[in-house]
PDB file of C-alpha atoms and ligand atoms in Angstrom:
ATOM      1  CA  UNK A   1     -19.094  -3.180   0.361  1.00 48.00           C
ATOM      2  CA  UNK A   2     -20.263  -0.140   2.374  1.00 49.00           C
ATOM      3  CA  UNK A   3     -20.160   2.797   1.096  1.00 51.00           C
ATOM      4  CA  UNK A   4     -17.628   4.946   1.968  1.00 48.00           C
ATOM      5  CA  UNK A   5     -18.921   8.227   2.111  1.00 51.00           C
ATOM      6  CA  UNK A   6     -20.542   7.967   4.826  1.00 54.00           C
ATOM      7  CA  UNK A   7     -16.466   8.501   7.016  1.00 58.00           C
ATOM      8  CA  UNK A   8     -14.807  10.420   6.920  1.00 61.00           C
ATOM      9  CA  UNK A   9     -11.875  11.578   4.953  1.00 71.00           C
ATOM     10  CA  UNK A  10      -9.430   9.212   6.568  1.00 91.00           C
ATOM     11  CA  UNK A  11      -6.200  10.658   4.475  1.00 96.00           C
ATOM     12  CA  UNK A  12      -5.908  14.035   3.180  1.00 96.00           C
ATOM     13  CA  UNK A  13      -3.793  15.762   1.646  1.00 97.00           C
ATOM     14  CA  UNK A  14      -3.635  19.604   1.105  1.00 97.00           C
ATOM     15  CA  UNK A  15      -1.867  21.479  -1.166  1.00 98.00           C
ATOM     16  CA  UNK A  16       0.700  19.148  -1.102  1.00 98.00           C
ATOM     17  CA  UNK A  17       3.990  20.331  -4.358  1.00 98.00           C
ATOM     18  CA  UNK A  18       7.226  18.466  -4.178  1.00 98.00           C
ATOM     19  CA  UNK A  19       9.783  20.357  -5.834  1.00 97.00           C
ATOM     20  CA  UNK A  20      13.353  18.467  -6.520  1.00 96.00           C
ATOM     21  CA  UNK A  21      16.298  19.925  -7.078  1.00 90.00           C
ATOM     22  CA  UNK A  22      19.286  19.729  -8.833  1.00 85.00           C
ATOM     23  CA  UNK A  23      22.263  22.292  -9.391  1.00 85.00           C
ATOM     24  CA  UNK A  24      20.554  24.938 -11.668  1.00 86.00           C
ATOM     25  CA  UNK A  25      17.770  22.739 -12.219  1.00 90.00           C
ATOM     26  CA  UNK A  26      13.790  22.494 -10.533  1.00 92.00           C
ATOM     27  CA  UNK A  27      11.926  19.837 -11.255  1.00 93.00           C
ATOM     28  CA  UNK A  28       7.439  20.015  -9.788  1.00 96.00           C
ATOM     29  CA  UNK A  29       6.828  15.739  -9.311  1.00 97.00           C
ATOM     30  CA  UNK A  30       4.004  16.705  -7.950  1.00 98.00           C
ATOM     31  CA  UNK A  31       2.030  20.477  -8.442  1.00 97.00           C
ATOM     32  CA  UNK A  32      -1.375  21.397  -5.202  1.00 97.00           C
ATOM     33  CA  UNK A  33      -2.167  17.930  -5.387  1.00 98.00           C
ATOM     34  CA  UNK A  34      -5.486  17.903  -2.579  1.00 97.00           C
ATOM     35  CA  UNK A  35      -7.112  15.163  -2.565  1.00 96.00           C
ATOM     36  CA  UNK A  36      -8.761  12.588   0.011  1.00 94.00           C
ATOM     37  CA  UNK A  37      -8.672   9.452   0.917  1.00 95.00           C
ATOM     38  CA  UNK A  38     -12.094   7.804   2.877  1.00 92.00           C
ATOM     39  CA  UNK A  39     -11.335   4.386   5.547  1.00 90.00           C
ATOM     40  CA  UNK A  40     -12.651   1.580   3.097  1.00 89.00           C
ATOM     41  CA  UNK A  41     -11.425   3.294  -0.444  1.00 93.00           C
ATOM     42  CA  UNK A  42     -10.151   1.005  -2.253  1.00 95.00           C
ATOM     43  CA  UNK A  43      -8.210   4.216  -4.729  1.00 97.00           C
ATOM     44  CA  UNK A  44      -6.029   2.985  -7.596  1.00 97.00           C
ATOM     45  CA  UNK A  45      -3.436   5.908  -8.581  1.00 97.00           C
ATOM     46  CA  UNK A  46      -2.819   5.291 -12.848  1.00 96.00           C
ATOM     47  CA  UNK A  47      -0.315   7.487 -14.396  1.00 96.00           C
ATOM     48  CA  UNK A  48       1.789   7.640 -17.109  1.00 94.00           C
ATOM     49  CA  UNK A  49       6.439   6.619 -15.910  1.00 94.00           C
ATOM     50  CA  UNK A  50       7.069  10.260 -14.510  1.00 95.00           C
ATOM     51  CA  UNK A  51       4.177  11.940 -13.392  1.00 96.00           C
ATOM     52  CA  UNK A  52       4.594  11.471 -10.239  1.00 97.00           C
ATOM     53  CA  UNK A  53       2.602   8.612  -8.284  1.00 97.00           C
ATOM     54  CA  UNK A  54       5.682   6.901  -6.486  1.00 97.00           C
ATOM     55  CA  UNK A  55       6.709  10.934  -5.299  1.00 98.00           C
ATOM     56  CA  UNK A  56       3.186  10.787  -4.304  1.00 98.00           C
ATOM     57  CA  UNK A  57       3.337   7.620  -2.117  1.00 97.00           C
ATOM     58  CA  UNK A  58       6.163   8.853  -0.140  1.00 97.00           C
ATOM     59  CA  UNK A  59       4.617  11.828   1.107  1.00 97.00           C
ATOM     60  CA  UNK A  60       1.374   9.536   2.474  1.00 97.00           C
ATOM     61  CA  UNK A  61       3.868   7.236   4.170  1.00 95.00           C
ATOM     62  CA  UNK A  62       6.177   9.613   5.306  1.00 94.00           C
ATOM     63  CA  UNK A  63       9.425   8.505   3.837  1.00 92.00           C
ATOM     64  CA  UNK A  64       9.949  11.915   1.664  1.00 95.00           C
ATOM     65  CA  UNK A  65       8.793  15.429   2.650  1.00 96.00           C
ATOM     66  CA  UNK A  66       7.072  17.634   0.671  1.00 97.00           C
ATOM     67  CA  UNK A  67       8.315  21.207  -1.026  1.00 97.00           C
ATOM     68  CA  UNK A  68       4.516  22.435   0.872  1.00 98.00           C
ATOM     69  CA  UNK A  69       1.378  21.670   1.860  1.00 98.00           C
ATOM     70  CA  UNK A  70      -0.012  19.137   4.001  1.00 97.00           C
ATOM     71  CA  UNK A  71      -0.608  15.279   5.283  1.00 97.00           C
ATOM     72  CA  UNK A  72      -3.168  14.620   7.688  1.00 96.00           C
ATOM     73  CA  UNK A  73      -4.163  10.949   8.464  1.00 95.00           C
ATOM     74  CA  UNK A  74      -6.275  10.285  11.218  1.00 91.00           C
ATOM     75  CA  UNK A  75      -5.997  13.913  12.689  1.00 91.00           C
ATOM     76  CA  UNK A  76      -2.436  13.606  12.337  1.00 94.00           C
ATOM     77  CA  UNK A  77      -0.035  16.049  10.352  1.00 95.00           C
ATOM     78  CA  UNK A  78       2.556  13.978   9.713  1.00 96.00           C
ATOM     79  CA  UNK A  79       5.196  15.811   8.510  1.00 96.00           C
ATOM     80  CA  UNK A  80       5.303  17.699  11.357  1.00 95.00           C
ATOM     81  CA  UNK A  81       5.979  14.080  13.616  1.00 95.00           C
ATOM     82  CA  UNK A  82       9.814  14.267  15.165  1.00 94.00           C
ATOM     83  CA  UNK A  83      11.722  11.553  13.167  1.00 89.00           C
ATOM     84  CA  UNK A  84      11.439   8.706  16.167  1.00 90.00           C
ATOM     85  CA  UNK A  85       8.048   9.574  15.772  1.00 93.00           C
ATOM     86  CA  UNK A  86       7.015   9.012  12.225  1.00 92.00           C
ATOM     87  CA  UNK A  87       8.643   5.593  12.482  1.00 89.00           C
ATOM     88  CA  UNK A  88       6.932   4.166  15.244  1.00 89.00           C
ATOM     89  CA  UNK A  89       3.516   5.600  13.417  1.00 92.00           C
ATOM     90  CA  UNK A  90       4.576   4.627  10.389  1.00 91.00           C
ATOM     91  CA  UNK A  91       5.135   1.180  12.034  1.00 89.00           C
ATOM     92  CA  UNK A  92       1.439   1.965  13.899  1.00 90.00           C
ATOM     93  CA  UNK A  93      -0.173   2.295  10.419  1.00 93.00           C
ATOM     94  CA  UNK A  94       0.836   1.576   7.325  1.00 94.00           C
ATOM     95  CA  UNK A  95       1.447  -1.186   5.359  1.00 95.00           C
ATOM     96  CA  UNK A  96       3.348  -1.081   2.732  1.00 96.00           C
ATOM     97  CA  UNK A  97       4.401  -3.330  -0.335  1.00 95.00           C
ATOM     98  CA  UNK A  98       6.760  -2.114  -2.941  1.00 91.00           C
ATOM     99  CA  UNK A  99       6.459  -3.649  -6.922  1.00 90.00           C
ATOM    100  CA  UNK A 100      10.159  -6.382  -5.943  1.00 90.00           C
ATOM    101  CA  UNK A 101       9.074  -8.011  -2.527  1.00 92.00           C
ATOM    102  CA  UNK A 102      11.813  -7.178  -0.708  1.00 94.00           C
ATOM    103  CA  UNK A 103      12.219 -10.362   1.370  1.00 97.00           C
ATOM    104  CA  UNK A 104      14.460 -11.098   3.320  1.00 97.00           C
ATOM    105  CA  UNK A 105      16.050 -13.792   1.324  1.00 97.00           C
ATOM    106  CA  UNK A 106      18.444 -15.691   4.357  1.00 97.00           C
ATOM    107  CA  UNK A 107      14.559 -16.141   6.160  1.00 98.00           C
ATOM    108  CA  UNK A 108      11.280 -18.469   5.864  1.00 98.00           C
ATOM    109  CA  UNK A 109       8.035 -17.048   4.276  1.00 98.00           C
ATOM    110  CA  UNK A 110       7.036 -17.007   8.470  1.00 98.00           C
ATOM    111  CA  UNK A 111      10.277 -15.054   9.212  1.00 97.00           C
ATOM    112  CA  UNK A 112       9.815 -13.019   7.153  1.00 98.00           C
ATOM    113  CA  UNK A 113       6.149 -11.838   8.602  1.00 97.00           C
ATOM    114  CA  UNK A 114       6.757 -12.316  11.810  1.00 97.00           C
ATOM    115  CA  UNK A 115       9.448  -9.616  10.985  1.00 95.00           C
ATOM    116  CA  UNK A 116       7.724  -6.398  12.028  1.00 93.00           C
ATOM    117  CA  UNK A 117       5.974  -7.965  14.912  1.00 94.00           C
ATOM    118  CA  UNK A 118       9.549  -8.372  16.083  1.00 92.00           C
ATOM    119  CA  UNK A 119      10.685  -5.500  15.265  1.00 89.00           C
ATOM    120  CA  UNK A 120       7.765  -3.028  17.352  1.00 87.00           C
ATOM    121  CA  UNK A 121       8.263  -5.679  19.363  1.00 88.00           C
ATOM    122  CA  UNK A 122       4.809  -7.240  19.711  1.00 83.00           C
ATOM    123  CA  UNK A 123       2.946  -9.879  20.781  1.00 91.00           C
ATOM    124  CA  UNK A 124       4.902 -12.764  22.441  1.00 94.00           C
ATOM    125  CA  UNK A 125       6.405 -14.981  20.506  1.00 94.00           C
ATOM    126  CA  UNK A 126       4.062 -18.418  20.435  1.00 96.00           C
ATOM    127  CA  UNK A 127       1.734 -14.746  19.789  1.00 96.00           C
ATOM    128  CA  UNK A 128       4.143 -13.871  16.635  1.00 96.00           C
ATOM    129  CA  UNK A 129       4.285 -17.435  15.287  1.00 96.00           C
ATOM    130  CA  UNK A 130       0.777 -17.895  15.162  1.00 96.00           C
ATOM    131  CA  UNK A 131      -0.246 -14.117  13.838  1.00 96.00           C
ATOM    132  CA  UNK A 132       2.272 -14.685  10.926  1.00 97.00           C
ATOM    133  CA  UNK A 133       0.554 -18.667  10.052  1.00 97.00           C
ATOM    134  CA  UNK A 134      -2.714 -16.715  10.250  1.00 95.00           C
ATOM    135  CA  UNK A 135      -2.142 -13.858   7.440  1.00 95.00           C
ATOM    136  CA  UNK A 136      -0.060 -16.349   4.683  1.00 96.00           C
ATOM    137  CA  UNK A 137      -3.357 -18.897   5.685  1.00 95.00           C
ATOM    138  CA  UNK A 138      -4.949 -15.520   4.623  1.00 91.00           C
ATOM    139  CA  UNK A 139      -3.275 -15.381   1.335  1.00 92.00           C
ATOM    140  CA  UNK A 140      -3.266 -18.876   0.352  1.00 93.00           C
ATOM    141  CA  UNK A 141       0.307 -19.505   1.473  1.00 95.00           C
ATOM    142  CA  UNK A 142      -0.772 -22.026   4.118  1.00 93.00           C
ATOM    143  CA  UNK A 143       1.620 -24.852   2.174  1.00 96.00           C
ATOM    144  CA  UNK A 144       4.564 -22.744   2.270  1.00 97.00           C
ATOM    145  CA  UNK A 145       5.124 -21.338   5.227  1.00 97.00           C
ATOM    146  CA  UNK A 146       8.584 -22.753   5.783  1.00 98.00           C
ATOM    147  CA  UNK A 147      10.232 -21.775   2.565  1.00 98.00           C
ATOM    148  CA  UNK A 148      12.704 -19.900   1.306  1.00 98.00           C
ATOM    149  CA  UNK A 149      11.893 -16.891  -0.877  1.00 97.00           C
ATOM    150  CA  UNK A 150      14.012 -18.278  -3.652  1.00 97.00           C
ATOM    151  CA  UNK A 151      11.668 -21.042  -3.520  1.00 97.00           C
ATOM    152  CA  UNK A 152       8.310 -20.152  -4.277  1.00 97.00           C
ATOM    153  CA  UNK A 153       7.219 -17.744  -7.650  1.00 95.00           C
ATOM    154  CA  UNK A 154       6.397 -13.436  -7.590  1.00 95.00           C
ATOM    155  CA  UNK A 155       3.474 -13.970  -7.252  1.00 95.00           C
ATOM    156  CA  UNK A 156       3.632 -16.245  -3.692  1.00 96.00           C
ATOM    157  CA  UNK A 157       6.742 -13.448  -2.648  1.00 96.00           C
ATOM    158  CA  UNK A 158       4.135 -11.162  -3.305  1.00 93.00           C
ATOM    159  CA  UNK A 159       1.360 -11.926  -1.938  1.00 95.00           C
ATOM    160  CA  UNK A 160       3.985 -12.745   0.729  1.00 96.00           C
ATOM    161  CA  UNK A 161       5.270  -9.193   1.715  1.00 96.00           C
ATOM    162  CA  UNK A 162       1.225  -8.418   1.686  1.00 95.00           C
ATOM    163  CA  UNK A 163       1.404 -10.359   4.424  1.00 95.00           C
ATOM    164  CA  UNK A 164       4.149  -9.224   5.766  1.00 96.00           C
ATOM    165  CA  UNK A 165       2.776  -5.265   5.829  1.00 95.00           C
ATOM    166  CA  UNK A 166      -0.837  -6.258   7.632  1.00 94.00           C
ATOM    167  CA  UNK A 167       1.525  -8.188  10.736  1.00 95.00           C
ATOM    168  CA  UNK A 168       0.562  -5.301  12.624  1.00 93.00           C
ATOM    169  CA  UNK A 169      -2.304  -4.966  11.566  1.00 92.00           C
ATOM    170  CA  UNK A 170      -2.157  -1.594  10.010  1.00 94.00           C
ATOM    171  CA  UNK A 171      -5.438  -0.279   9.039  1.00 95.00           C
ATOM    172  CA  UNK A 172      -3.936   1.137   5.458  1.00 96.00           C
ATOM    173  CA  UNK A 173      -1.593  -0.346   3.041  1.00 97.00           C
ATOM    174  CA  UNK A 174       0.185   1.600   0.372  1.00 97.00           C
ATOM    175  CA  UNK A 175       1.332  -0.790  -2.322  1.00 97.00           C
ATOM    176  CA  UNK A 176       3.658   0.740  -5.025  1.00 96.00           C
ATOM    177  CA  UNK A 177       3.741  -1.824  -8.384  1.00 95.00           C
ATOM    178  CA  UNK A 178       3.346  -4.590  -6.746  1.00 95.00           C
ATOM    179  CA  UNK A 179       2.312  -6.489  -9.722  1.00 94.00           C
ATOM    180  CA  UNK A 180       4.530  -5.177 -12.135  1.00 92.00           C
ATOM    181  CA  UNK A 181       6.605  -7.471 -12.012  1.00 90.00           C
ATOM    182  CA  UNK A 182       3.997 -10.009 -12.155  1.00 91.00           C
ATOM    183  CA  UNK A 183       1.895 -12.162 -14.684  1.00 91.00           C
ATOM    184  CA  UNK A 184      -1.578 -11.368 -15.092  1.00 92.00           C
ATOM    185  CA  UNK A 185      -2.687 -13.988 -13.231  1.00 92.00           C
ATOM    186  CA  UNK A 186      -0.406 -13.309 -10.649  1.00 92.00           C
ATOM    187  CA  UNK A 187      -1.495 -10.202 -10.681  1.00 93.00           C
ATOM    188  CA  UNK A 188      -5.138 -11.263 -11.002  1.00 93.00           C
ATOM    189  CA  UNK A 189      -3.991 -13.169  -7.997  1.00 92.00           C
ATOM    190  CA  UNK A 190      -2.353 -10.190  -6.075  1.00 93.00           C
ATOM    191  CA  UNK A 191      -5.319  -7.771  -6.867  1.00 94.00           C
ATOM    192  CA  UNK A 192      -8.219 -10.126  -5.391  1.00 93.00           C
ATOM    193  CA  UNK A 193      -6.509 -10.388  -2.400  1.00 93.00           C
ATOM    194  CA  UNK A 194      -6.568  -6.111  -2.303  1.00 94.00           C
ATOM    195  CA  UNK A 195      -9.900  -6.277  -2.859  1.00 94.00           C
ATOM    196  CA  UNK A 196     -10.577  -8.388   0.252  1.00 93.00           C
ATOM    197  CA  UNK A 197      -8.907  -7.478   2.180  1.00 93.00           C
ATOM    198  CA  UNK A 198     -10.511  -3.413   1.406  1.00 93.00           C
ATOM    199  CA  UNK A 199     -13.590  -5.018   2.167  1.00 92.00           C
ATOM    200  CA  UNK A 200     -13.012  -6.055   5.741  1.00 91.00           C
ATOM    201  CA  UNK A 201     -12.148  -2.443   6.617  1.00 91.00           C
ATOM    202  CA  UNK A 202      -8.202  -1.896   5.709  1.00 94.00           C
ATOM    203  CA  UNK A 203      -8.021   1.548   3.575  1.00 95.00           C
ATOM    204  CA  UNK A 204      -6.258   0.346   0.493  1.00 96.00           C
ATOM    205  CA  UNK A 205      -3.416   3.012  -1.909  1.00 97.00           C
ATOM    206  CA  UNK A 206      -2.582   1.152  -4.624  1.00 97.00           C
ATOM    207  CA  UNK A 207      -0.205   3.085  -8.002  1.00 97.00           C
ATOM    208  CA  UNK A 208      -0.737   0.011 -11.093  1.00 94.00           C
ATOM    209  CA  UNK A 209       0.484   0.719 -14.461  1.00 87.00           C
ATOM    210  CA  UNK A 210      -2.235  -1.665 -15.746  1.00 89.00           C
ATOM    211  CA  UNK A 211      -5.226   0.000 -17.024  1.00 87.00           C
ATOM    212  CA  UNK A 212      -7.533  -2.811 -16.335  1.00 89.00           C
ATOM    213  CA  UNK A 213      -6.416  -3.672 -13.026  1.00 91.00           C
ATOM    214  CA  UNK A 214      -7.346  -0.220 -12.055  1.00 93.00           C
ATOM    215  CA  UNK A 215     -10.465  -0.317 -13.361  1.00 91.00           C
ATOM    216  CA  UNK A 216     -11.614  -3.184 -11.085  1.00 90.00           C
ATOM    217  CA  UNK A 217     -10.694  -0.776  -7.948  1.00 93.00           C
ATOM    218  CA  UNK A 218     -13.044   0.987  -6.571  1.00 90.00           C
ATOM    219  CA  UNK A 219     -11.091   3.985  -7.013  1.00 95.00           C
ATOM    220  CA  UNK A 220      -8.737   5.686 -10.133  1.00 96.00           C
ATOM    221  CA  UNK A 221      -7.005   9.247  -9.457  1.00 97.00           C
ATOM    222  CA  UNK A 222      -4.624   9.121 -12.221  1.00 97.00           C
ATOM    223  CA  UNK A 223      -1.811  11.823 -12.678  1.00 97.00           C
ATOM    224  CA  UNK A 224      -0.490  13.450 -15.192  1.00 97.00           C
ATOM    225  CA  UNK A 225       2.530  15.695 -14.925  1.00 97.00           C
ATOM    226  CA  UNK A 226       2.093  15.794 -10.917  1.00 98.00           C
ATOM    227  CA  UNK A 227      -0.970  16.597 -10.725  1.00 98.00           C
ATOM    228  CA  UNK A 228      -4.554  15.542 -10.356  1.00 98.00           C
ATOM    229  CA  UNK A 229      -6.141  15.342 -13.854  1.00 97.00           C
ATOM    230  CA  UNK A 230      -9.371  13.284 -12.013  1.00 94.00           C
ATOM    231  CA  UNK A 231     -10.661  11.200  -9.766  1.00 93.00           C
ATOM    232  CA  UNK A 232     -13.987   8.568 -10.108  1.00 84.00           C
ATOM    233  CA  UNK A 233     -15.400   7.191  -7.748  1.00 85.00           C
ATOM    234  CA  UNK A 234     -17.624   4.217  -8.391  1.00 77.00           C
ATOM    235  CA  UNK A 235     -20.498   3.377  -6.612  1.00 72.00           C
ATOM    236  CA  UNK A 236     -20.288  -0.297  -7.534  1.00 64.00           C
ATOM    237  CA  UNK A 237     -16.571  -1.455  -9.061  1.00 57.00           C
ATOM    238  CA  UNK A 238     -17.241  -3.636 -11.553  1.00 55.00           C
ATOM    239  CA  UNK A 239     -15.814  -6.973 -10.990  1.00 50.00           C
ATOM    240  CA  UNK A 240     -15.704  -8.094  -7.093  1.00 49.00           C
ATOM    241  CA  UNK A 241     -12.615 -10.307  -7.430  1.00 46.00           C
ATOM    242  CA  UNK A 242     -12.604 -14.040  -6.835  1.00 45.00           C
ATOM    243  CA  UNK A 243     -14.940 -14.906  -3.828  1.00 43.00           C
ATOM    244  CA  UNK A 244     -12.052 -17.545  -3.072  1.00 43.00           C
ATOM    245  CA  UNK A 245      -9.938 -14.969  -1.639  1.00 43.00           C
ATOM    246  CA  UNK A 246     -11.169 -14.878   1.635  1.00 42.00           C
ATOM    247  CA  UNK A 247      -9.696 -12.454   5.053  1.00 41.00           C
TER     248      UNK A 247
HETATM  249  P1  LIG B   1       6.375   7.591 -10.991  1.00 81.21           P
HETATM  250  O1  LIG B   1       5.897   7.016 -10.065  1.00 81.21           O
HETATM  251  O2  LIG B   1       5.015   8.084 -11.667  1.00 81.21           O
HETATM  252  O3  LIG B   1       6.735   6.932 -12.321  1.00 81.21           O
HETATM  253  P2  LIG B   1       7.883   9.621 -10.155  1.00 81.21           P
HETATM  254  O4  LIG B   1       7.333   9.731  -8.600  1.00 81.21           O
HETATM  255  O5  LIG B   1       8.818   8.607  -9.574  1.00 81.21           O
HETATM  256  O6  LIG B   1       6.867   8.779 -11.227  1.00 81.21           O
HETATM  257  O7  LIG B   1       9.078  10.826 -10.206  1.00 81.21           O
HETATM  258  C1  LIG B   1       8.483  11.412 -10.631  1.00 81.21           C
HETATM  259  C2  LIG B   1       9.250  12.697 -11.551  1.00 81.21           C
HETATM  260  O8  LIG B   1       9.918  13.196  -9.900  1.00 81.21           O
HETATM  261  C3  LIG B   1      10.255  12.023 -12.256  1.00 81.21           C
HETATM  262  O9  LIG B   1      10.021  13.300 -13.121  1.00 81.21           O
HETATM  263  C4  LIG B   1      11.613  11.546 -11.272  1.00 81.21           C
HETATM  264  O10 LIG B   1      12.627  11.569 -12.430  1.00 81.21           O
HETATM  265  C5  LIG B   1      10.945  12.766 -10.527  1.00 81.21           C
HETATM  266  N1  LIG B   1      12.469  12.478  -9.556  1.00 81.21           N
HETATM  267  C6  LIG B   1      11.634  11.621  -8.529  1.00 81.21           C
HETATM  268  N2  LIG B   1      12.579  11.604  -7.617  1.00 81.21           N
HETATM  269  C7  LIG B   1      13.635  12.141  -7.895  1.00 81.21           C
HETATM  270  C8  LIG B   1      14.620  13.194  -6.458  1.00 81.21           C
HETATM  271  N3  LIG B   1      15.268  11.822  -5.855  1.00 81.21           N
HETATM  272  N4  LIG B   1      15.450  13.115  -7.721  1.00 81.21           N
HETATM  273  C9  LIG B   1      14.924  14.050  -9.260  1.00 81.21           C
HETATM  274  N5  LIG B   1      13.832  14.209  -9.302  1.00 81.21           N
HETATM  275  C10 LIG B   1      13.266  12.843  -9.120  1.00 81.21           C
HETATM  276 MG1  LIG B   2       7.307   4.493  -9.545  1.00 81.21          MG
END
């Protein structure tokens, strides 16, 4: 695995704060977060429920705006982008994976993976088909392309969601509790897919409750009450996962 420290910061968070205002109450969800994520780096974000993990992801994806502070991705100050540019930027730069997969039930797995390419107006129909099939192969679902989401397991649905997130080949993957709804065996497979993707050049930020999985990421960033309390980078993670999963 390459040494991530040789790369310049790819995602930079500067003095990021988020305050939710409800009636007369103020709630500080993120407090003065400054950190960065290198290209190729696999970061696990941990912390108790309510510690601000999802809020932090929403700042990086541009789904929500910080109260103050800056998010700079590959030199672009994302919260200064107008909404239409933001949507385009997100489509080109980010793949997002959620806890509950959010696949479209009436579409086959293959069609689910093709959808972001159609939305982006990228590639010809034949190329979309070919790319989607290759992405499904990559996550071990070559035989399931024509199935609908309800016909396959939770782990297979999440693998499809990862393939979909990769559809337009974004440099960054953000996953918020991607294994939160899965058995430990399924979680292991999903984690191995992320690890392989990270080795092949993707920048990955994965929120997880699972401390054992988190420890195996290159870097663990821990939040307590909206603050970073540790952000260890290790020279080489304890396990590189299942070598059978090929990119
Ligand atoms: P986590 O993902 O770590 O469980 P969140 O980022 O979802 O935590 O939430 C952090 C805190 O911010 C929680 O206390 C939550 O109740 C609060 N919060 C999140 N979103 C909102 C919102 N839209 N309005 C008000 N409070 C919110
Ligand atoms: Mg959350």
